[in-house]
Tab-separated table of C-alpha atoms and ligand atoms in Angstrom:
chain	number	residue	atom	x	y	z
A	1	MET	CA	32.090	20.765	20.493
A	2	SER	CA	28.423	21.555	19.950
A	3	GLU	CA	26.877	24.355	21.956
A	4	GLY	CA	23.642	22.969	23.342
A	5	LYS	CA	22.936	19.640	24.940
A	6	LEU	CA	19.188	19.150	24.654
A	7	LEU	CA	18.433	16.142	22.466
A	8	SER	CA	14.964	15.760	20.953
A	9	ILE	CA	13.910	12.264	20.014
A	10	VAL	CA	11.373	12.217	17.162
A	11	ILE	CA	9.310	9.052	16.752
A	12	PRO	CA	6.513	8.517	14.215
A	13	VAL	CA	3.917	6.072	15.486
A	14	TYR	CA	1.272	4.260	13.492
A	15	ASN	CA	-1.049	1.632	14.995
A	16	GLU	CA	1.365	0.555	17.704
A	17	GLY	CA	-1.040	0.784	20.654
A	18	ASN	CA	0.035	-2.543	22.169
A	19	ALA	CA	3.724	-1.950	22.519
A	20	ILE	CA	4.221	1.789	22.352
A	21	TYR	CA	4.042	2.497	26.090
A	22	ASN	CA	6.768	0.038	26.966
A	23	ASN	CA	8.876	0.908	23.927
A	24	ILE	CA	8.958	4.590	24.846
A	25	LYS	CA	9.650	3.682	28.461
A	26	THR	CA	12.686	1.722	27.269
A	27	VAL	CA	13.909	4.684	25.219
A	28	ILE	CA	13.494	7.101	28.116
A	29	GLY	CA	15.231	4.601	30.385
A	30	VAL	CA	18.313	4.645	28.183
A	31	LEU	CA	18.290	8.463	28.056
A	32	CYS	CA	18.049	8.818	31.845
A	33	GLU	CA	20.666	6.170	32.534
A	34	ASN	CA	23.146	8.057	30.365
A	35	GLU	CA	22.145	11.419	31.801
A	36	ILE	CA	21.227	12.829	28.417
A	37	GLU	CA	19.084	15.940	28.637
A	38	HIS	CA	16.117	15.110	26.423
A	39	GLU	CA	12.607	15.640	25.130
A	40	VAL	CA	10.606	13.008	23.249
A	41	ILE	CA	8.268	14.014	20.414
A	42	LEU	CA	5.779	11.339	19.473
A	43	VAL	CA	3.797	11.829	16.266
A	44	ASP	CA	0.678	9.767	15.921
A	45	ASP	CA	0.269	9.307	12.181
A	46	GLY	CA	-3.521	8.928	12.254
A	47	SER	CA	-3.567	5.544	13.992
A	48	LYS	CA	-6.814	3.633	14.049
A	49	ASP	CA	-6.194	1.760	17.317
A	50	ASN	CA	-5.604	3.057	20.859
A	51	THR	CA	-2.225	4.606	20.015
A	52	TRP	CA	-3.328	8.173	20.750
A	53	GLU	CA	-4.662	7.187	24.182
A	54	GLN	CA	-1.332	5.560	24.952
A	55	LEU	CA	0.552	8.660	23.802
A	56	CYS	CA	-1.614	10.764	26.128
A	57	PHE	CA	-0.754	8.454	29.033
A	58	LEU	CA	2.908	8.776	28.146
A	59	SER	CA	2.797	12.572	28.066
A	60	LYS	CA	1.087	12.547	31.462
A	61	ASP	CA	3.526	10.083	33.029
A	62	PHE	CA	6.716	11.537	31.606
A	63	GLU	CA	7.419	15.218	31.676
A	64	ALA	CA	9.759	15.007	28.709
A	65	VAL	CA	7.153	13.548	26.337
A	66	ARG	CA	5.185	15.669	23.890
A	67	ALA	CA	2.650	14.059	21.614
A	68	LEU	CA	1.336	15.303	18.261
A	69	ARG	CA	-1.502	13.816	16.359
A	70	LEU	CA	-1.984	14.077	12.610
A	71	SER	CA	-5.534	14.359	11.357
A	72	ARG	CA	-5.224	11.202	9.274
A	73	ASN	CA	-2.604	8.727	8.095
A	74	PHE	CA	-0.272	10.932	6.056
A	75	GLY	CA	2.533	8.383	5.945
A	76	LYS	CA	5.818	8.176	7.791
A	77	GLU	CA	7.484	10.916	5.729
A	78	ALA	CA	4.854	13.498	6.655
A	79	ALA	CA	4.862	12.391	10.276
A	80	LEU	CA	8.632	12.911	10.363
A	81	CYS	CA	8.294	16.430	8.947
A	82	ALA	CA	5.700	17.310	11.575
A	83	GLY	CA	7.947	15.951	14.310
A	84	ILE	CA	11.080	17.688	13.065
A	85	GLU	CA	9.268	21.025	12.855
A	86	ALA	CA	8.231	20.695	16.481
A	87	VAL	CA	11.770	20.077	17.754
A	88	LYS	CA	12.911	22.465	20.493
A	89	GLY	CA	16.225	20.753	21.207
A	90	ASP	CA	19.714	21.497	19.908
A	91	ALA	CA	19.643	18.288	17.890
A	92	CYS	CA	17.094	15.669	17.058
A	93	LEU	CA	17.343	11.934	16.713
A	94	ILE	CA	14.819	10.206	14.438
A	95	MET	CA	13.922	6.632	15.262
A	96	ASP	CA	11.217	3.987	14.741
A	97	SER	CA	8.662	3.219	17.393
A	98	ASP	CA	9.090	-0.560	17.260
A	99	LEU	CA	12.641	-0.566	18.724
A	100	GLN	CA	14.058	-1.841	15.428
A	101	HIS	CA	16.369	1.112	15.785
A	102	PRO	CA	17.852	-0.094	19.087
A	103	PRO	CA	17.887	2.570	21.830
A	104	ARG	CA	21.219	1.195	23.099
A	105	TYR	CA	22.883	3.178	20.275
A	106	ILE	CA	21.520	6.528	21.491
A	107	PRO	CA	24.557	7.360	23.692
A	108	GLU	CA	26.833	6.735	20.700
A	109	PHE	CA	24.776	9.091	18.490
A	110	TYR	CA	24.906	11.657	21.288
A	111	ARG	CA	28.668	11.335	21.697
A	112	LEU	CA	29.355	11.782	17.967
A	113	TRP	CA	27.170	14.879	17.907
A	114	GLN	CA	28.905	16.353	20.939
A	115	GLN	CA	32.201	15.768	19.145
A	116	GLY	CA	31.051	18.051	16.370
A	117	ALA	CA	29.135	16.000	13.795
A	118	ASP	CA	26.130	17.781	12.270
A	119	VAL	CA	24.546	14.620	10.938
A	120	VAL	CA	25.021	11.133	12.332
A	121	ASP	CA	23.765	8.596	9.804
A	122	GLY	CA	22.664	5.247	11.143
A	123	VAL	CA	23.849	2.665	8.610
A	124	LYS	CA	22.400	-0.832	8.683
A	125	LYS	CA	25.100	-3.431	9.183
A	126	SER	CA	22.691	-6.095	8.048
A	127	ARG	CA	19.058	-5.641	7.154
A	128	GLY	CA	17.779	-7.838	9.991
A	129	LYS	CA	15.147	-10.454	9.437
A	130	GLU	CA	13.063	-9.828	6.337
A	131	SER	CA	11.687	-11.723	3.367
A	132	ALA	CA	13.856	-12.501	0.348
A	133	PHE	CA	11.461	-10.464	-1.785
A	134	SER	CA	11.899	-7.366	0.332
A	135	LYS	CA	15.689	-7.811	0.311
A	136	VAL	CA	15.795	-8.033	-3.506
A	137	THR	CA	13.446	-5.097	-4.090
A	138	ALA	CA	15.346	-2.933	-1.623
A	139	LYS	CA	18.630	-3.744	-3.362
A	140	LEU	CA	17.160	-2.987	-6.808
A	141	PHE	CA	15.721	0.269	-5.506
A	142	TYR	CA	19.027	1.504	-4.090
A	143	LYS	CA	20.834	0.585	-7.344
A	144	LEU	CA	18.291	2.531	-9.403
A	145	MET	CA	18.416	5.443	-7.001
A	146	HIS	CA	22.205	5.578	-7.184
A	147	GLY	CA	22.136	5.497	-10.990
A	148	PHE	CA	19.424	8.132	-11.294
A	149	SER	CA	20.355	10.585	-8.582
A	150	GLY	CA	24.038	9.963	-7.845
A	151	PHE	CA	23.381	9.498	-4.118
A	152	ASP	CA	24.465	6.141	-2.755
A	153	MET	CA	21.879	5.294	-0.155
A	154	HIS	CA	22.693	1.638	0.231
A	155	GLY	CA	22.266	0.667	3.882
A	156	ALA	CA	20.769	4.081	4.635
A	157	SER	CA	18.066	4.236	7.263
A	158	ASP	CA	15.890	6.790	8.958
A	159	PHE	CA	17.847	6.308	12.200
A	160	LYS	CA	19.559	9.702	12.116
A	161	LEU	CA	20.696	12.523	14.276
A	162	MET	CA	20.624	16.085	12.943
A	163	SER	CA	22.017	19.147	14.665
A	164	ARG	CA	20.097	22.406	14.979
A	165	LYS	CA	21.426	23.953	11.765
A	166	VAL	CA	20.575	20.851	9.746
A	167	ILE	CA	17.071	20.851	11.224
A	168	GLU	CA	16.679	24.457	10.173
A	169	ALA	CA	17.940	23.712	6.655
A	170	TYR	CA	15.615	20.740	6.420
A	171	ASN	CA	12.645	22.830	7.494
A	172	SER	CA	13.528	25.459	4.896
A	173	LEU	CA	13.006	23.015	2.024
A	174	ASP	CA	9.443	23.484	0.947
A	175	GLU	CA	8.832	20.437	-1.141
A	176	LYS	CA	5.485	18.834	-0.627
A	177	ASN	CA	6.576	15.250	-1.298
A	178	THR	CA	9.560	14.405	0.806
A	179	PHE	CA	11.911	11.472	0.971
A	180	PHE	CA	13.681	11.932	4.269
A	181	ARG	CA	16.701	9.721	3.561
A	182	GLY	CA	17.333	11.418	0.209
A	183	MET	CA	16.781	14.978	1.370
A	184	SER	CA	19.028	14.524	4.325
A	185	ALA	CA	21.800	13.189	2.047
A	186	TRP	CA	21.213	16.105	-0.343
A	187	LEU	CA	21.677	18.664	2.452
A	188	GLY	CA	25.301	17.696	3.029
A	189	PHE	CA	26.959	19.120	6.166
A	190	ASN	CA	29.527	17.444	8.351
A	191	ARG	CA	28.424	13.798	8.400
A	192	VAL	CA	29.489	10.784	10.399
A	193	GLU	CA	28.283	7.227	9.914
A	194	LEU	CA	27.323	4.892	12.718
A	195	GLU	CA	26.776	1.219	11.988
A	196	PHE	CA	23.969	-0.529	13.798
A	197	GLU	CA	22.318	-3.946	13.895
A	198	VAL	CA	18.618	-3.886	13.091
A	199	ASP	CA	16.691	-5.546	15.906
A	200	GLU	CA	13.573	-7.588	15.496
A	201	ARG	CA	10.233	-5.855	15.678
A	202	ARG	CA	8.847	-5.811	19.241
A	203	ASP	CA	5.196	-6.280	18.439
A	204	GLY	CA	2.795	-6.511	15.519
A	205	LYS	CA	4.021	-6.512	11.961
A	206	THR	CA	5.398	-4.037	9.462
A	207	LYS	CA	3.131	-1.139	8.562
A	208	TRP	CA	4.413	-0.949	5.007
A	209	SER	CA	2.265	-2.609	2.389
A	210	PRO	CA	3.910	-3.336	-0.981
A	211	LEU	CA	1.800	-0.518	-2.476
A	212	LYS	CA	2.975	1.986	0.150
A	213	LEU	CA	6.591	0.958	-0.505
A	214	ALA	CA	6.179	1.231	-4.286
A	215	LYS	CA	4.759	4.736	-3.873
A	216	LEU	CA	7.687	5.722	-1.653
A	217	ALA	CA	10.159	4.371	-4.230
A	218	LEU	CA	8.485	6.189	-7.136
A	219	ASN	CA	8.400	9.382	-5.107
A	220	ALA	CA	12.067	8.963	-4.254
A	221	VAL	CA	13.144	8.543	-7.895
A	222	THR	CA	10.989	11.345	-9.302
A	223	SER	CA	11.957	13.852	-6.643
A	224	PHE	CA	15.639	13.236	-7.195
A	225	SER	CA	15.964	12.820	-10.925
A	226	SER	CA	14.428	13.952	-14.203
A	227	LEU	CA	16.345	11.268	-16.094
A	228	PRO	CA	13.176	9.367	-17.048
A	229	LEU	CA	12.063	12.474	-18.986
A	230	TYR	CA	15.315	12.707	-20.962
A	231	PHE	CA	14.876	9.077	-21.876
A	232	VAL	CA	12.116	10.077	-24.335
A	233	VAL	CA	14.443	12.481	-26.155
A	234	TRP	CA	17.114	9.830	-26.609
A	235	LEU	CA	14.491	7.355	-27.777
A	236	GLY	CA	13.381	9.900	-30.388
A	237	VAL	CA	16.945	10.448	-31.598
A	238	ALA	CA	17.540	6.705	-31.889
A	239	PHE	CA	14.309	6.363	-33.812
A	240	LEU	CA	15.339	9.177	-36.195
A	241	ILE	CA	18.631	7.477	-37.011
A	242	ALA	CA	16.829	4.218	-37.745
A	243	ALA	CA	14.312	6.182	-39.805
A	244	LEU	CA	17.089	7.707	-41.961
A	245	ALA	CA	18.541	4.281	-42.697
A	246	LEU	CA	15.161	2.822	-43.549
A	247	GLY	CA	14.276	5.912	-45.602
A	248	ILE	CA	17.384	5.528	-47.731
A	249	GLN	CA	16.593	1.871	-48.322
A	250	THR	CA	13.020	2.749	-49.319
A	251	LEU	CA	14.212	5.404	-51.772
A	252	VAL	CA	16.684	2.966	-53.323
A	253	MET	CA	13.866	0.471	-53.776
A	254	TYR	CA	11.751	3.208	-55.374
A	255	PHE	CA	14.346	4.378	-57.864
A	256	THR	CA	15.238	0.820	-58.828
A	257	HIS	CA	11.503	0.250	-59.507
A	258	GLN	CA	11.280	-2.579	-56.974
A	259	ALA	CA	8.689	-0.848	-54.779
A	260	VAL	CA	4.911	-1.128	-54.948
A	261	SER	CA	3.570	2.256	-56.042
A	262	GLY	CA	2.474	4.570	-53.234
A	263	PHE	CA	4.169	2.442	-50.585
A	264	THR	CA	7.292	4.590	-50.452
A	265	THR	CA	5.396	7.741	-49.506
A	266	VAL	CA	3.565	5.943	-46.704
A	267	ILE	CA	6.750	4.553	-45.191
A	268	LEU	CA	8.594	7.882	-45.394
A	269	LEU	CA	5.694	9.762	-43.833
A	270	LEU	CA	5.379	7.260	-41.003
A	271	LEU	CA	9.089	7.365	-40.237
A	272	LEU	CA	9.287	11.153	-40.292
A	273	THR	CA	6.199	11.836	-38.204
A	274	GLY	CA	7.147	9.113	-35.753
A	275	SER	CA	10.544	10.505	-34.935
A	276	ALA	CA	9.381	14.124	-35.062
A	277	LEU	CA	6.637	13.337	-32.551
A	278	MET	CA	8.952	11.564	-30.193
A	279	ILE	CA	11.605	14.256	-30.251
A	280	SER	CA	9.116	17.053	-29.721
A	281	LEU	CA	7.490	15.169	-26.860
A	282	GLY	CA	10.934	14.758	-25.371
A	283	ILE	CA	11.706	18.468	-25.725
A	284	ILE	CA	8.466	19.328	-23.975
A	285	GLY	CA	9.515	16.834	-21.319
A	286	VAL	CA	12.847	18.616	-20.828
A	287	TYR	CA	11.085	21.943	-20.332
A	288	ILE	CA	8.700	20.321	-17.871
A	289	SER	CA	11.683	18.966	-15.997
A	290	LYS	CA	13.115	22.494	-15.721
A	291	ILE	CA	9.778	23.812	-14.493
A	292	TYR	CA	9.671	20.935	-12.071
A	293	ASP	CA	13.068	21.833	-10.665
A	294	GLU	CA	11.953	25.432	-10.203
A	295	VAL	CA	8.585	24.599	-8.740
A	296	LYS	CA	10.263	22.456	-6.115
A	297	GLY	CA	11.890	25.690	-5.004
A	298	ARG	CA	14.877	24.055	-3.358
A	299	PRO	CA	17.477	26.601	-2.353
A	300	ARG	CA	20.555	26.409	-4.573
A	301	TYR	CA	22.969	26.193	-1.672
A	302	ILE	CA	22.842	26.197	2.071
A	303	ILE	CA	25.360	27.913	4.299
A	304	SER	CA	26.563	25.658	7.058
A	305	GLU	CA	28.304	28.120	9.294
A	306	LYS	CA	28.951	31.836	9.669
A	307	ARG	CA	31.573	33.640	11.633
B	1	UDP	N1	4.905	4.546	10.349
B	1	UDP	C1	4.168	5.731	10.296
B	1	UDP	N2	3.194	5.866	9.330
B	1	UDP	C2	2.925	4.875	8.412
B	1	UDP	C3	3.714	3.684	8.471
B	1	UDP	C4	4.695	3.574	9.439
B	1	UDP	O1	4.374	6.654	11.099
B	1	UDP	O2	2.042	5.055	7.583
B	1	UDP	C5	5.953	4.408	11.391
B	1	UDP	C6	5.821	3.196	12.297
B	1	UDP	O3	4.966	3.420	13.408
B	1	UDP	C7	7.260	2.962	12.732
B	1	UDP	C8	8.063	3.414	11.515
B	1	UDP	O4	7.189	4.222	10.744
B	1	UDP	O5	7.608	3.776	13.826
B	1	UDP	C9	8.574	2.239	10.714
B	1	UDP	O6	7.505	1.416	10.355
B	1	UDP	P1	7.634	-0.162	10.316
B	1	UDP	O7	8.335	-0.671	11.535
B	1	UDP	O8	6.246	-0.698	10.082
B	1	UDP	O9	8.512	-0.338	9.028
B	1	UDP	P2	9.709	-1.400	8.814
B	1	UDP	O10	10.525	-1.400	10.074
B	1	UDP	O11	9.049	-2.699	8.562
B	1	UDP	O12	10.437	-0.853	7.636
B	2	MG	MG1	10.002	-1.561	11.920
């Protein structure tokens, strides 16, 4: 059994002025009905519409609501970090503001936490209604991510509950570019999965442009793997082997007087410098990748419990 009972709900909000009041009301309704002791942290991610006004109304009308406002649109990841750092509860539940993460699952998250889970991962049963393009790109992304980083994040979502010690561990990571789903998988701890159906969006349309999504994907791969850097080294080695074969052929041609004069030297020089360049670039890349690992300053391990 967990010690505390206070559940903090963290919700990033971006340009949702129309629906946000009612959406949050729905969430709070579910919490009250199930007698879950709660606080709600709303993070306005630099919205350009009347979202902040609505959040102010909410914090006036409901005692449990706290609202934060970022100075500009930093993106969902940053908004999540801000929200998680502000959590006062014994656990926090991250969810979307458009009710695509259905509030009816909150009691189930709560129950699993009370039974001792440190992380409850919301796993999408199906991806809900979305375009074929977005389905294919998402699938490709998760495949790549699995290959590169070794974490299988297929079906992963940001609908997640984290207990106090996981929150603390998460806050102790001081990376500047975060990928919440990945970092939370990396942290480990005692995890339980909870399948959920993605609901349809309540109002408006998705806030992710293809460019924003591509940036998130690139960030995810580069913060979890330096494999792309090692690729250059292997390319250099492959090139060197080919160069040796070609070099031998060129020399044979030269000694059997079949080559045009001067040509041999040019080919050999090209082959040698080519592979030398590539390998040295790759080696520099490997060192950069080590520096990169250090600069990220992730702790090497995290203690989950102490007696
Ligand atoms: N969001 C945000 N900042 C952004 C984009 C989105 O805080 O720059 C929030 C948004 O308000 C919502 C959540 O992230 O609560 C998920 O966004 P959305 O529903 O647009 O994404 P989708 O469900 O289409 O993946
Ligand atoms: Mg959504």
